[in-house]
Short mmCIF file of C-alpha atoms in Angstrom, two decimals:
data_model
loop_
_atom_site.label_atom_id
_atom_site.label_comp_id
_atom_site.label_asym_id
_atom_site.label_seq_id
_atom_site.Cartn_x
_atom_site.Cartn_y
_atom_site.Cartn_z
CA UNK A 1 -48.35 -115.04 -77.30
CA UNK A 2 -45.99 -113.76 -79.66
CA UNK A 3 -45.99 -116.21 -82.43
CA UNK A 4 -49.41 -117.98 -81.75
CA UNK A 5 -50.64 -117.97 -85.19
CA UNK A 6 -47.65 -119.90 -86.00
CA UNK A 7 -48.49 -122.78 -83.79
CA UNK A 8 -50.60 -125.52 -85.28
CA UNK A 9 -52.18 -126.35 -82.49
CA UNK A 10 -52.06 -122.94 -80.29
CA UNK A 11 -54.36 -124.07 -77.49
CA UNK A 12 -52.46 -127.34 -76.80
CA UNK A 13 -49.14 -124.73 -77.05
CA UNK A 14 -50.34 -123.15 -74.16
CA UNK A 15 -51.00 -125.79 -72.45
CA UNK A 16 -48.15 -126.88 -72.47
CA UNK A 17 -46.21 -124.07 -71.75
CA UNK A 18 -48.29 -123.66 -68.89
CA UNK A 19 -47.29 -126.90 -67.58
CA UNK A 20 -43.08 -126.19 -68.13
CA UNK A 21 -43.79 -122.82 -66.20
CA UNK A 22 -45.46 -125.23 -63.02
CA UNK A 23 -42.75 -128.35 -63.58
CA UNK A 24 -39.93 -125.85 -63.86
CA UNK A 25 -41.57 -124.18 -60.41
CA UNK A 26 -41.66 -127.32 -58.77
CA UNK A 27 -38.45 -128.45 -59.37
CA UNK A 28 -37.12 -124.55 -57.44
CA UNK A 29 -34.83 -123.33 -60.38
CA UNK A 30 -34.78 -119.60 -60.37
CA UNK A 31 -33.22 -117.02 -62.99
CA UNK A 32 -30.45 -117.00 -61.28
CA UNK A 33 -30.08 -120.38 -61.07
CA UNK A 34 -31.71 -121.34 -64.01
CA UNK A 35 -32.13 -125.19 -64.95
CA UNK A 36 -30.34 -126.38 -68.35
CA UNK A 37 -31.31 -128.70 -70.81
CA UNK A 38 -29.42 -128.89 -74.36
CA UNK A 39 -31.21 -129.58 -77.40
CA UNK A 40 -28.68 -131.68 -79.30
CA UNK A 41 -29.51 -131.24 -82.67
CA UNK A 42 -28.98 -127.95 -84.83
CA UNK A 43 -32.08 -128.11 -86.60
CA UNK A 44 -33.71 -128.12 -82.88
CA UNK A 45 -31.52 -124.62 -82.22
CA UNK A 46 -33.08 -123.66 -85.15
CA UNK A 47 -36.63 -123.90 -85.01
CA UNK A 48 -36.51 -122.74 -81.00
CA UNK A 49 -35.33 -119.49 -82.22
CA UNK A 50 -37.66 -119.59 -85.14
CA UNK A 51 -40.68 -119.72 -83.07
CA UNK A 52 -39.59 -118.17 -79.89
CA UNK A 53 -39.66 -120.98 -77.48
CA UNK A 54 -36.32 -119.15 -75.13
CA UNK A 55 -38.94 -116.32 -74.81
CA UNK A 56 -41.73 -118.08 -74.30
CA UNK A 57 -40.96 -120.30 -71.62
CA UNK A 58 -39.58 -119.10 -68.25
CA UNK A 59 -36.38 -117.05 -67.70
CA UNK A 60 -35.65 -119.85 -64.79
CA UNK A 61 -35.12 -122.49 -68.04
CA UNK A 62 -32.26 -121.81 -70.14
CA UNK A 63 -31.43 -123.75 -73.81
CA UNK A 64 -27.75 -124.71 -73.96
CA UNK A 65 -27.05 -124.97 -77.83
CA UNK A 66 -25.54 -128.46 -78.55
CA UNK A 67 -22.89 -129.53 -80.84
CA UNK A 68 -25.59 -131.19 -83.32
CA UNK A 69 -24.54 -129.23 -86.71
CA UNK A 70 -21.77 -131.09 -88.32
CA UNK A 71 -20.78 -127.80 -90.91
CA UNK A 72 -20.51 -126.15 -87.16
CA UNK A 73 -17.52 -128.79 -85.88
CA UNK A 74 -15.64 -129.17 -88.82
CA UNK A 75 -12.24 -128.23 -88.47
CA UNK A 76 -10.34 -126.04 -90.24
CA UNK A 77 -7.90 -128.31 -91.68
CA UNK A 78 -10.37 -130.52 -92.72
CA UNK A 79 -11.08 -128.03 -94.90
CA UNK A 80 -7.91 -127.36 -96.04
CA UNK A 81 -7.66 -131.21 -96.91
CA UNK A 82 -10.90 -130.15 -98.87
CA UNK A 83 -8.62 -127.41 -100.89
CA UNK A 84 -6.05 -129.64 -101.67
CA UNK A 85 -8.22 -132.38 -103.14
CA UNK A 86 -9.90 -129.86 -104.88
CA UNK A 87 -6.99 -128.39 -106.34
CA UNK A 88 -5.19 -131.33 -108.11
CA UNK A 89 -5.38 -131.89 -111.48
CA UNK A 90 -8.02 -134.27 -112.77
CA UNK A 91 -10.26 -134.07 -110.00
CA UNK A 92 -13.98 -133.16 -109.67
CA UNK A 93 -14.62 -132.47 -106.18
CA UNK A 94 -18.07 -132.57 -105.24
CA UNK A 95 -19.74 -131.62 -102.00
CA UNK A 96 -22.97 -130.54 -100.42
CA UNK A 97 -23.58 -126.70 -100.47
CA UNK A 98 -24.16 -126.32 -96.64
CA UNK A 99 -19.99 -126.59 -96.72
CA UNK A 100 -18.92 -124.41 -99.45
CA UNK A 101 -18.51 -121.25 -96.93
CA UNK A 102 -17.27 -122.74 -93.83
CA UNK A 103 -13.73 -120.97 -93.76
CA UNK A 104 -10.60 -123.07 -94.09
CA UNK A 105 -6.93 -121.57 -92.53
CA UNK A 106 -7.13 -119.60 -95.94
CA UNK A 107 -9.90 -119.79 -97.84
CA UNK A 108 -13.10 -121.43 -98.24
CA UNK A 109 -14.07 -123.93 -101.31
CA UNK A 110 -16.16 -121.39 -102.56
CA UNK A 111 -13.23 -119.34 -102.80
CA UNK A 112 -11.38 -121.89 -104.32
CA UNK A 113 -13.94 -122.60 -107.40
CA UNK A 114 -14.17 -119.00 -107.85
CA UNK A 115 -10.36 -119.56 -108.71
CA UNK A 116 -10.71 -122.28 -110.78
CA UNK A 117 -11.18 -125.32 -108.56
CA UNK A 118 -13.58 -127.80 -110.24
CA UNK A 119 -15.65 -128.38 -107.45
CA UNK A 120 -19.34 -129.11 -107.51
CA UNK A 121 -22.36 -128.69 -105.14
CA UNK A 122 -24.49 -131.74 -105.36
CA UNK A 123 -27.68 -132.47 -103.61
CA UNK A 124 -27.01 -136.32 -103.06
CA UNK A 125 -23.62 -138.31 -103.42
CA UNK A 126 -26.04 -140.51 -105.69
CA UNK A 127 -25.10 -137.02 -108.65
CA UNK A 128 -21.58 -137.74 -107.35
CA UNK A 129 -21.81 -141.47 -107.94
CA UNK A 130 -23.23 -140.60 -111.59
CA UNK A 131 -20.80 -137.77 -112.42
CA UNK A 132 -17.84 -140.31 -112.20
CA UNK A 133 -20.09 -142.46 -114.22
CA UNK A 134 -20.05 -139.96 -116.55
CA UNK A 135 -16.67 -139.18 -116.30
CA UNK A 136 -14.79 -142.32 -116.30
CA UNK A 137 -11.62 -140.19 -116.85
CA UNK A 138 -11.33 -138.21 -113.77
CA UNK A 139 -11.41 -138.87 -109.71
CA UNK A 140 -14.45 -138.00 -108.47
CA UNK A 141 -14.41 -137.39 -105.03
CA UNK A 142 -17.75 -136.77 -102.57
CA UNK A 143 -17.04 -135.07 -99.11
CA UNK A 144 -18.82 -136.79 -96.69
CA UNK A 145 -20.03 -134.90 -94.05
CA UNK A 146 -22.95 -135.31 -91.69
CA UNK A 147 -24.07 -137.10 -88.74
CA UNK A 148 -26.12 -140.51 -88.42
CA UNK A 149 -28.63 -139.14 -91.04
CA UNK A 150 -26.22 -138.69 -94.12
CA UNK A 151 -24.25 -141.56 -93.35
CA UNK A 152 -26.70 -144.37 -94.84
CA UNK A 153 -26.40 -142.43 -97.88
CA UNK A 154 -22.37 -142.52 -98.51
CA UNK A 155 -22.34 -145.40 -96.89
CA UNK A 156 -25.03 -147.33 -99.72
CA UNK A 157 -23.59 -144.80 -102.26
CA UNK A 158 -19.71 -147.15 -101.66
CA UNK A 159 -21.74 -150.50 -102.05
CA UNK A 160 -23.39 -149.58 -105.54
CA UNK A 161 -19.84 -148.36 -106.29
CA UNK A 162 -18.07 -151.40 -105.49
CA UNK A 163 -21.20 -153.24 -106.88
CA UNK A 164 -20.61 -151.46 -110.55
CA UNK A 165 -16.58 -151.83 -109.85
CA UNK A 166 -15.83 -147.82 -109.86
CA UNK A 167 -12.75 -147.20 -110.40
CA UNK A 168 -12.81 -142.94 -110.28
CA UNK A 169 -15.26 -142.62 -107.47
CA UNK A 170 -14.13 -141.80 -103.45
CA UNK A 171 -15.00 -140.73 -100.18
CA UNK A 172 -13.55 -138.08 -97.96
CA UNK A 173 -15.14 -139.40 -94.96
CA UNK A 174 -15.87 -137.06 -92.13
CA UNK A 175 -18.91 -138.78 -90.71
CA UNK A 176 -19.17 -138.19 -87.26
CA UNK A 177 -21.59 -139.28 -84.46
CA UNK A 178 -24.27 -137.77 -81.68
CA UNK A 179 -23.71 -139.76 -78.63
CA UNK A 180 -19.91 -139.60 -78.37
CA UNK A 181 -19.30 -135.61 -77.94
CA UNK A 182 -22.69 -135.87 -75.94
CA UNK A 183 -20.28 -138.45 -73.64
CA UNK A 184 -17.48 -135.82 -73.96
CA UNK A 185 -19.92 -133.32 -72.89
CA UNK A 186 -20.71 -135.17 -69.33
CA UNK A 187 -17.44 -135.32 -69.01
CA UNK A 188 -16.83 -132.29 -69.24
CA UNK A 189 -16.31 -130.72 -65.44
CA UNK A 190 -17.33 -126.98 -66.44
CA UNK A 191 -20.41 -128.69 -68.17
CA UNK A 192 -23.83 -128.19 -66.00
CA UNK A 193 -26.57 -129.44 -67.72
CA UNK A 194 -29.59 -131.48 -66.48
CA UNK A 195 -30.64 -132.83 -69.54
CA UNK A 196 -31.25 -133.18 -73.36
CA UNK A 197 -33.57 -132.98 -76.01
CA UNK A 198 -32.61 -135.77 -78.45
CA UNK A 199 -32.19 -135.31 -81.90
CA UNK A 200 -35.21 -136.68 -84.57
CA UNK A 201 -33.75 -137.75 -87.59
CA UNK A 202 -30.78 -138.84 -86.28
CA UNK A 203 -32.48 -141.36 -84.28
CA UNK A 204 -34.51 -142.10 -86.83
CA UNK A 205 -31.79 -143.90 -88.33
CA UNK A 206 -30.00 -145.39 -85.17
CA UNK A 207 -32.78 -145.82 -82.61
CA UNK A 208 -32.90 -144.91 -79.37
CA UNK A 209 -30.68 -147.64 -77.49
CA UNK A 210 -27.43 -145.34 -78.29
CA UNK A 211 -27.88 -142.78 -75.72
CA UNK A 212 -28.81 -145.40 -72.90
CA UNK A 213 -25.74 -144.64 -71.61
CA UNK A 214 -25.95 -140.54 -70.42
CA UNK A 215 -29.63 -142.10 -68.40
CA UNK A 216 -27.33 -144.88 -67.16
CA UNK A 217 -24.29 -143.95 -66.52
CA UNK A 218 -25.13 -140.09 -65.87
CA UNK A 219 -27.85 -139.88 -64.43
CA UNK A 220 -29.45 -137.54 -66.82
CA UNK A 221 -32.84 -137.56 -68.76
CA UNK A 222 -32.79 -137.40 -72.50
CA UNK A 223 -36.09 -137.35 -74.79
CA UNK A 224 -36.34 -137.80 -78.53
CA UNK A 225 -37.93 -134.96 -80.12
CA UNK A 226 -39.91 -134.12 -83.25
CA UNK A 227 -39.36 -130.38 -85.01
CA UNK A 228 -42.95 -129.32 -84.67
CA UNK A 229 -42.92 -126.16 -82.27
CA UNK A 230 -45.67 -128.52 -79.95
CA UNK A 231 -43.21 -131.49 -79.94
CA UNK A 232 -40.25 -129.40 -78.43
CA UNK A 233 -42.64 -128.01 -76.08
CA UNK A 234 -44.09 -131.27 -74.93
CA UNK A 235 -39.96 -132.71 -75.17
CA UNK A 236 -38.80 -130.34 -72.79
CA UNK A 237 -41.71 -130.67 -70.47
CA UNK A 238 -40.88 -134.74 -70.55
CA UNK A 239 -37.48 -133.40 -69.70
CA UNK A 240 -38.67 -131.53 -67.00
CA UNK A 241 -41.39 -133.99 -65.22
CA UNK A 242 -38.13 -136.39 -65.44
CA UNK A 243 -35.67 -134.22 -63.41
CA UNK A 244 -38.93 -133.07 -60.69
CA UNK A 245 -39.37 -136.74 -60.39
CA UNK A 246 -35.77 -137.88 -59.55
CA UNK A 247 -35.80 -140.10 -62.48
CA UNK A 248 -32.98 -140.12 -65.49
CA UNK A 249 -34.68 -142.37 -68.71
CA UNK A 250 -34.62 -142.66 -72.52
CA UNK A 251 -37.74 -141.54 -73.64
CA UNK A 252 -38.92 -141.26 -77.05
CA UNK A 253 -41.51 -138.48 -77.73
CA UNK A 254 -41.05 -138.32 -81.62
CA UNK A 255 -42.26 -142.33 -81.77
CA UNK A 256 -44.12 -141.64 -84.69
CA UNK A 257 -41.15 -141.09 -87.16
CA UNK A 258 -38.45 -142.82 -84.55
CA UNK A 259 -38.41 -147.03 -84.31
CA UNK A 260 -36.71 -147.40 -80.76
CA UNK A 261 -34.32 -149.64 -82.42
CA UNK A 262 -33.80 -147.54 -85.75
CA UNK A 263 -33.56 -148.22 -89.55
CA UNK A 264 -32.17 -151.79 -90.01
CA UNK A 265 -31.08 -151.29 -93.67
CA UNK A 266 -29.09 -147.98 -92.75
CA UNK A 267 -27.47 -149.64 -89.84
CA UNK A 268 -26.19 -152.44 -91.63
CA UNK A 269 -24.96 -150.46 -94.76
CA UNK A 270 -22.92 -148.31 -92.06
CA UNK A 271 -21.36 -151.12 -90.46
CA UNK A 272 -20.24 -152.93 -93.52
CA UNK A 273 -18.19 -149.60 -95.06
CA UNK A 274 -17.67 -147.91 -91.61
CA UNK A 275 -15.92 -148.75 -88.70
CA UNK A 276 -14.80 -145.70 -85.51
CA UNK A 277 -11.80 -143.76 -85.58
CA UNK A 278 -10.07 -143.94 -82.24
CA UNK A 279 -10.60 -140.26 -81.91
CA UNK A 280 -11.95 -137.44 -84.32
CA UNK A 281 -11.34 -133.54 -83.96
CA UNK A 282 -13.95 -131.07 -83.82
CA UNK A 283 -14.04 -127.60 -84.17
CA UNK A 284 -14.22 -126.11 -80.59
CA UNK A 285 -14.32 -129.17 -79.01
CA UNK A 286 -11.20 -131.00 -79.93
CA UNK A 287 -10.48 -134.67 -80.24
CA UNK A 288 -13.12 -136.74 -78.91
CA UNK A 289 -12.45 -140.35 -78.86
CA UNK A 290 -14.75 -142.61 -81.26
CA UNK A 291 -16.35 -140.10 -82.63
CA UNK A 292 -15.75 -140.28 -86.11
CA UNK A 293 -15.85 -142.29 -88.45
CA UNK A 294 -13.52 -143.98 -91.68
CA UNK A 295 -13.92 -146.69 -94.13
CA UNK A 296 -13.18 -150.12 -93.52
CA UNK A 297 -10.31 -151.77 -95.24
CA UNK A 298 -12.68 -153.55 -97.74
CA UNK A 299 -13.72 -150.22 -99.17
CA UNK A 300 -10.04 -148.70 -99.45
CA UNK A 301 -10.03 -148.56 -103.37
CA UNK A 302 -12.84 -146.14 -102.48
CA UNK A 303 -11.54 -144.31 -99.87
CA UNK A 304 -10.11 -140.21 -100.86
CA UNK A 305 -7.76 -140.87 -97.68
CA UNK A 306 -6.18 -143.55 -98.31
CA UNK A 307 -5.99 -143.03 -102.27
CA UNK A 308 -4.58 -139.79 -102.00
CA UNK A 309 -2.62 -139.94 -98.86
CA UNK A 310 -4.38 -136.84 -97.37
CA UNK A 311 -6.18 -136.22 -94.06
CA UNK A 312 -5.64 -138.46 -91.03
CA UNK A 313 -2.77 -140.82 -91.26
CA UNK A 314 -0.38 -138.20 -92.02
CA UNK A 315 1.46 -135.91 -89.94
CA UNK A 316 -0.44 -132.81 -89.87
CA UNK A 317 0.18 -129.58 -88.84
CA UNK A 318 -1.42 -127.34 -85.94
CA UNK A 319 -3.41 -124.44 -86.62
CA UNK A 320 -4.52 -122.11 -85.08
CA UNK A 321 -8.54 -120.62 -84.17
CA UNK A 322 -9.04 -116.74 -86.02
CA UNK A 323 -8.57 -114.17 -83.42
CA UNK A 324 -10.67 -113.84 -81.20
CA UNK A 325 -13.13 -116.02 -82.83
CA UNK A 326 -15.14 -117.69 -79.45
CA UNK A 327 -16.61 -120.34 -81.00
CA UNK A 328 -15.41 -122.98 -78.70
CA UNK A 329 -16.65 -122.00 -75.89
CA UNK A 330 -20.23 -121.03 -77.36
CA UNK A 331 -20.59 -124.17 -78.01
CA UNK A 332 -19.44 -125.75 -74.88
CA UNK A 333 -22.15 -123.18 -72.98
CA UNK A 334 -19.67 -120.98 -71.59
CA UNK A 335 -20.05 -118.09 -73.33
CA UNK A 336 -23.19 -116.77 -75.09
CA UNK A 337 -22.87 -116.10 -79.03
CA UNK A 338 -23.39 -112.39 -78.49
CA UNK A 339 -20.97 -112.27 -75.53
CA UNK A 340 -18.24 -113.39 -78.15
CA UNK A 341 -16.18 -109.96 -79.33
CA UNK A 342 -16.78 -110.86 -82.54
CA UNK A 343 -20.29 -111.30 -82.91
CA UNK A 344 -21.74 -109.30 -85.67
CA UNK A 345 -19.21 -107.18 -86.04
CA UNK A 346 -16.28 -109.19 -87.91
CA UNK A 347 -18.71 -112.29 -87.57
CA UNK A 348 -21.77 -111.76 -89.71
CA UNK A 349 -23.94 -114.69 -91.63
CA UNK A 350 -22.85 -112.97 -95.15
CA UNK A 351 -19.16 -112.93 -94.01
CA UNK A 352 -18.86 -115.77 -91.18
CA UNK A 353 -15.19 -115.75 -89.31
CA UNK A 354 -16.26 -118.92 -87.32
CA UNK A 355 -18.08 -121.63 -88.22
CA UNK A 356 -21.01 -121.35 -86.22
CA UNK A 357 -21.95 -118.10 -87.86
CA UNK A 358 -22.02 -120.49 -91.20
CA UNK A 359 -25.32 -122.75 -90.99
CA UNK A 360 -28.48 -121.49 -90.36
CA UNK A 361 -28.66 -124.36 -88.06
CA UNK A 362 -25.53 -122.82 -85.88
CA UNK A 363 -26.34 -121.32 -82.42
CA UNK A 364 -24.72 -117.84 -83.74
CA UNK A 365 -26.16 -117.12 -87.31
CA UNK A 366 -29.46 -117.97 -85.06
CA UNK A 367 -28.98 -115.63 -82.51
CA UNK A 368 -28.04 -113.27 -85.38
CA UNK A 369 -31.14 -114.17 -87.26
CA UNK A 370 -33.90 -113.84 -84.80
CA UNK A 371 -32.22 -111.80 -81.93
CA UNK A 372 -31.99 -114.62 -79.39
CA UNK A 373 -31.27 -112.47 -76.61
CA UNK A 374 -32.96 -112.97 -73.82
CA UNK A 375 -34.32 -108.98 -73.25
CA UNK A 376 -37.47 -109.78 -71.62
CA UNK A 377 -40.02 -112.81 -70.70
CA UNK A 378 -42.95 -112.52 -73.16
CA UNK A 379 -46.65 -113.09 -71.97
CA UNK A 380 -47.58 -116.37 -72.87
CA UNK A 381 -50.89 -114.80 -72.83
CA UNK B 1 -28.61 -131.83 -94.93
CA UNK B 2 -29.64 -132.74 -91.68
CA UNK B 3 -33.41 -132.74 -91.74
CA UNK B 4 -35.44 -134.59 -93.95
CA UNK B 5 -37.79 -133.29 -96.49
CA UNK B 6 -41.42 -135.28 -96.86
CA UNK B 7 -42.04 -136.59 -100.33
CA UNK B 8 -44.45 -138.87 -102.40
CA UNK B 9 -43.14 -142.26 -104.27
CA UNK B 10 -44.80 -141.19 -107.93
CA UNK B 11 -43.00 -144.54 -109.44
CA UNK B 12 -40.03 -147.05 -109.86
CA UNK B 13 -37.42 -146.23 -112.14
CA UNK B 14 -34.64 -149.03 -111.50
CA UNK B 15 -35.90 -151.87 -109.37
CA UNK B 16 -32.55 -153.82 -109.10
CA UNK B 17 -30.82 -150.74 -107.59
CA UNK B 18 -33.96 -149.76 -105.75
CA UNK B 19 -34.37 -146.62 -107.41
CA UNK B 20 -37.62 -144.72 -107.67
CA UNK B 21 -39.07 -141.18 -108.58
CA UNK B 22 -40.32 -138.64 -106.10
CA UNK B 23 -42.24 -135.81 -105.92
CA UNK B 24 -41.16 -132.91 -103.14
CA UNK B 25 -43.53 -129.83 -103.55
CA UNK B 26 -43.46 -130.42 -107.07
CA UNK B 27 -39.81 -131.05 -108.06
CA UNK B 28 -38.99 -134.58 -108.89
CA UNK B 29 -36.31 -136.57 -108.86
CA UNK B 30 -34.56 -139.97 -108.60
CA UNK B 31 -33.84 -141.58 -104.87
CA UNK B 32 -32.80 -145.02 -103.27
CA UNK B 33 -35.30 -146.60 -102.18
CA UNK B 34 -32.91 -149.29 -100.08
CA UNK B 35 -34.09 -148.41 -96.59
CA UNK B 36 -38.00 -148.61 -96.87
CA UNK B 37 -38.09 -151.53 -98.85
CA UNK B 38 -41.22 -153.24 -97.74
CA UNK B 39 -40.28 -156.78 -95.84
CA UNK B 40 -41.87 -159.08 -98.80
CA UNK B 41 -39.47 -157.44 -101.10
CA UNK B 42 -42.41 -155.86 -103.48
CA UNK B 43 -40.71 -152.54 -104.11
CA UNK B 44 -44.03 -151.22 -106.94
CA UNK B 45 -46.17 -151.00 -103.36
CA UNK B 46 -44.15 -148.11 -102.43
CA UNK B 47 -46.10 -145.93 -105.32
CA UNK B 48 -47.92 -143.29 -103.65
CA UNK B 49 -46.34 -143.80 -100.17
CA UNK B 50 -44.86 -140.74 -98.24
CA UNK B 51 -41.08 -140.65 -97.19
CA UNK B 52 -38.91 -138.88 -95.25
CA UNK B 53 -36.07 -138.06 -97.53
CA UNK B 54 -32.62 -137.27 -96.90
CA UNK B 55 -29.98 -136.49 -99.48
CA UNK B 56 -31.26 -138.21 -101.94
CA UNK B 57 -32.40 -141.47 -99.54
CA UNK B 58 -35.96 -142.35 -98.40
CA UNK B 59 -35.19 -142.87 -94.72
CA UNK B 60 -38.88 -143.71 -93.33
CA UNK B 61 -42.46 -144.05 -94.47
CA UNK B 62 -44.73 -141.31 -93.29
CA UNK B 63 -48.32 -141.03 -93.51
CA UNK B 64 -49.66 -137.93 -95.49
CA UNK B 65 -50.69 -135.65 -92.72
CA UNK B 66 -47.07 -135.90 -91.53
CA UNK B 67 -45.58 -134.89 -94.37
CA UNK B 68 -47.96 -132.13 -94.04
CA UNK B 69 -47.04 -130.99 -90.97
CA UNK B 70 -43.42 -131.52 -91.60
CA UNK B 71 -42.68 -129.87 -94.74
CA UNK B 72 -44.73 -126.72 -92.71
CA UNK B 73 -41.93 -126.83 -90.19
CA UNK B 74 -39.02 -127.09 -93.01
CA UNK B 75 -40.98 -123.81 -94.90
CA UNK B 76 -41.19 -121.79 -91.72
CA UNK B 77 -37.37 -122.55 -90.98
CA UNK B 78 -36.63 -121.64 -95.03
CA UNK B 79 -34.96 -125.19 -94.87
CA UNK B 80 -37.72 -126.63 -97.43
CA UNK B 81 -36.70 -123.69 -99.65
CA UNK B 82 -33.13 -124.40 -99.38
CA UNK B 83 -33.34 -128.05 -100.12
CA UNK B 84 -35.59 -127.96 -102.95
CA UNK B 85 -33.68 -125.72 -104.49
CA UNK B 86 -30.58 -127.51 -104.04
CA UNK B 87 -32.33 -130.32 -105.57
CA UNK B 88 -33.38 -128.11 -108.92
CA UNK B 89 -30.01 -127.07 -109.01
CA UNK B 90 -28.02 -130.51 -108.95
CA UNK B 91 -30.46 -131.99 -111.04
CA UNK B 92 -29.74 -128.80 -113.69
CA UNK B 93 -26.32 -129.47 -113.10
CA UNK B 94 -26.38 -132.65 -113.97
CA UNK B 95 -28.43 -132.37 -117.71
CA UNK B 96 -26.04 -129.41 -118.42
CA UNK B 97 -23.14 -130.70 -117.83
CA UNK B 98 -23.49 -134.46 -118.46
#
C-alpha cells in the first residue's frame, strides 16, 4: 500500500478497504460504470488526495468532488463588492487570508492592498471586532465567508457588537449553507450520484437532522464523516453497505465530535442575526434558492450591505466566467479538473484563473497537488 | 477556515464575555468560549479541557487523544501549518499596529 505508514491504524485500513472492494463487487458497478458518491466537504477532497484513497480503492468507485469549499463558490462580483468596500476612504477592510487570491472581474484583494487598499488578513472576526475597538474613527468591515462552521463566529461576533453598541463595526455577509446546493445538486438531471459523504465540522455545528431530506425525499444515503484517512474509509464503506442493501439513511459515523442534533449555542446565535436569502449565487453553480444567508433587520446598523448600499439589493451587473475557465462544470462532475483546457497551463495554484485552483481544499489545486489522475489501481497490498 | 484546529483551555481571561486563553501547538491566544459553556454555567472548569477551535471559537470539547489524532490529520494536510500561522500573524498584527 502506497501510503501505509501514513495510516494510523494500517491493519484496520486494509480491512477496510478490503471490505469497499467486496461491497462495491456486490453491488455490480464496473469501471465503466463506476458507482459515485460525493464527499461534500473540501477538506474531505483534500485529505482523499492527500492519502490516496481514489487510488486505493477500486477503479469501479469514483469520488465526485462536492461544492463544500466556500473560497471555491464565491462569485466574482462578490469580490468585486469586496474591492469597492475596500477601496473607500476610511475603511479597514478585514478578511480571512484563504480569500485574498480568489480573482475578482479585475483583480484580487491582494492586488488591491498591494495598491494601497487598507485591507487586513485576520485570523478571527473577534481581531476585527477589536480593530474597530481600536479604531473608533473608521468602518471596520469583516467579510464573512464560510459555511455552517464560521457562521457561529460572525454571527456571536454581531451580538458582542450590539452588546458594546459599535458604531464602526459591519458584516459583509456571504454565509452560505451545505444542504441547499446539495438539494440543487439532486435536482440536477445531468447529476448521477448514489450518495454522499457528509461533511464533519459542519455538522458539528448543525447536527445531522438537516440533510434528512436527500435520505427522504431522494432516496440517497448520506454518512457523516470524520477527516482521519480510517474514518473516510469506514464512511464510504457505510455508504456502500447502504446502497447494496436498498436502503437510503442519515447515518452519523463521526459521532464522536458530531451531536445528532448539533451545537445549541451556535444555532441559536445564527438564528437571532441570520435569517435565508431567497436565493444566493455561486460560482459555477448559479443561484440556488435559500442558500445564503443575510442579517436580520435587528442587526442592520451592523450590516456592510445595507450601510453601504453595496451587494444584493442593488441592480447589479452580469459578468462574465474567464475564458475558457471550466470551473462550473468540474464542480458539477461533468468534467474532470485536468480535462479543463486550462488546467495547469494558464490555471496553476501560484497563478489561479478560477477559483477552484485557489484553496488547497478545491478539487483542482488538489488534483494539481498530488496528481489525482486516475493512471493506474495501486495494490492495496 | 473550514476545519477546526484541537487546542487546550490554559485559563479564563474575561468571564462575562466568555473569553479564555488557548494553547494550539504552542501558540496562544484569546477565544470565545460561548459554545462549550458547561450547562451549570461554571466557565473556570473548562481549564485544561480540549476544543475544537474554529476561527477564533471553541466549537466542541474533545478528549486529548482526539486532539491528537486530529491535529495529525491538519499537519499531514499542511492545514495545521497554515492556521497556526495565521494565528501568529493576526495576533502580530494586532500588537503592531494597535
Amino acid at each position: 500500500m502506497k501510503y501505509a505508514s501514513e495510516f494510523r491504524d494500517p491493519v484496520a485500513a486494509k480491512g477496510a478497504l478490503a471490505a469497499i472492494e467486496r461491497v462495491v463487487g456486490e453491488i455490480g458497478a464496473t469501471p465503466e460504470k463506476p458507482i459515485r458518491i460525493m464527499e461534500v466537504c473540501g477538506g474531505h477532497t483534500h485529505a482523499i488526495f492527500r492519502y490516496g484513497l481514489d487510488k486505493l480503492t477500486p477503479p469501479a468507485l469514483e469520488f465526485i468532488h462536492g461544492p463544500g469549499c466556500p473560497v471555491c463558490v464565491l462569485p466574482m462580483s462578490r469580490v468585486d463588492d469586496c474591492l469597492e468596500l475596500a477601496e473607500r476612504q476610511n475603511v479597514i477592510f478585514t478578511t480571512f487570508g484563504d480569500a485574498m487570491r480568489v480573482p475578482g472581474t479585475k483583480k484580487s484583494m491582494l492586488q488591491a492592498k498591494a495598491e494601497g487598499a487598507d485591507i487586513r488578513t485576520v485570523y478571527s472576526p473577534l481581531d476585527a471586532l477589536e480593530l474597530a475597538r481600536r479604531n473608533p474613527d473608521k468602518e471596520v468591515v469583516f467579510f464573512a465567508l464560510g459555511f455552517e462552521t464560521t457562521t457561529p463566529s460572525t454571527a456571536l461576533c454581531a451580538q458582542q457588537a450590539a452588546a458594546e453598541e459599535l458604531t464602526n463595526f459591519s458584516l459583509f455577509c456571504n454565509h452560505i449553507t451545505v444542504p441547499e446546493p446539495i438539494k440543487a445538486l439532486l435536482e440536477d438531471p445531468y447529476m448521477e450520484l448514489d450518495g454522499f459523504v457528509g461533511p464533519g465540522h459542519v455538522s458539528m455545528v448543525i447536527g445531522i437532522e438537516p440533510y434528512r431530506f436527500i435520505a427522504r425525499d431522494y432516496k440517497k444515503p448520506i454518512v457523516v464523516a470524520g477527516f482521519e484517512p480510517l474514518d473516510l474509509l469506514q464512511s464510504v464503506l457505510m455508504v456502500l453497505e447502504q446502497v447494496r442493501d436498498g436502503r437510503a439513511d442519515v447515518e452519523n459515523q463521526y459521532a464522536r465530535i458530531v451531536p445528532d442534533n448539533g451545537n445549541a449555542v451556535s444555532i441559536a446565535a445564527c438564528a437571532d442575526v441570520y435569517e435565508r436569502r431567497e436565493t444566493f449565487e455561486w460560482r459555477g453553480l448559479g443561484e440556488i434558492d435559500k442558500s445564503g444567508l443575510k442579517m436580520r433587520e435587528k442587526y442592520a446598523a451592523f450590516d456592510a450591505e445595507r450601510k453601504f448600499e453595496i451587494g444584493y439589493g442593488r441592480p447589479r451587473t452580469k459578468y462574465e466566467e474567464p475564458e475558457g475557465c471550466e470551473c462550473g462544470a468540474v464542480m458539477t462532475g461533468r468534467m474532470k479538473p485536468q480535462q479543463c483546457p486550462q488546467f495547469g497551463t494558464g490555471c496553476t495554484p501560484d497563478m489561479p484563473l478560477g477559483a477552484l485552483m485557489v484553496s488547497s481544499e478545491g478539487a483542482c489545486a488538489a488534483y494539481y497537488q498530488y496528481g489525482g489522475v486516475r493512471t493506474q489501481v495501486e495494490s492495496a497490498e | 477556515m473550514c476545519l477546526g484546529i484541537p487546542g487546550q483551555i490554559i485559563s479564563i481571561s474575561d468571564a462575562t464575555k466568555k473569553l479564555g486563553m488557548i494553547d494550539v501547538s504552542g501558540v496562544q491566544r484569546e477565544v470565545n468560549l460561548a459554545c462549550i459553556m458547561p450547562e451549570d454555567g461554571n466557565i473556570d472548569a473548562l481549564i485544561g479541557e480540549w476544543a475544537l477551535v474554529h476561527v477564533g471559537f471553541a466549537m466542541s470539547r474533545i478528549d486529548e487523544e482526539e486532539a491528537a489524532k486530529t491535529m495529525e490529520v491538519l499537519l499531514m494536510l499542511g492545514e495545521a501549518q497554515e492556521e497556526i500561522e495565521a494565528m501568529r500573524r493576526s495576533q502580530l498584527a494586532m500588537e503592531k499596529n494597535g
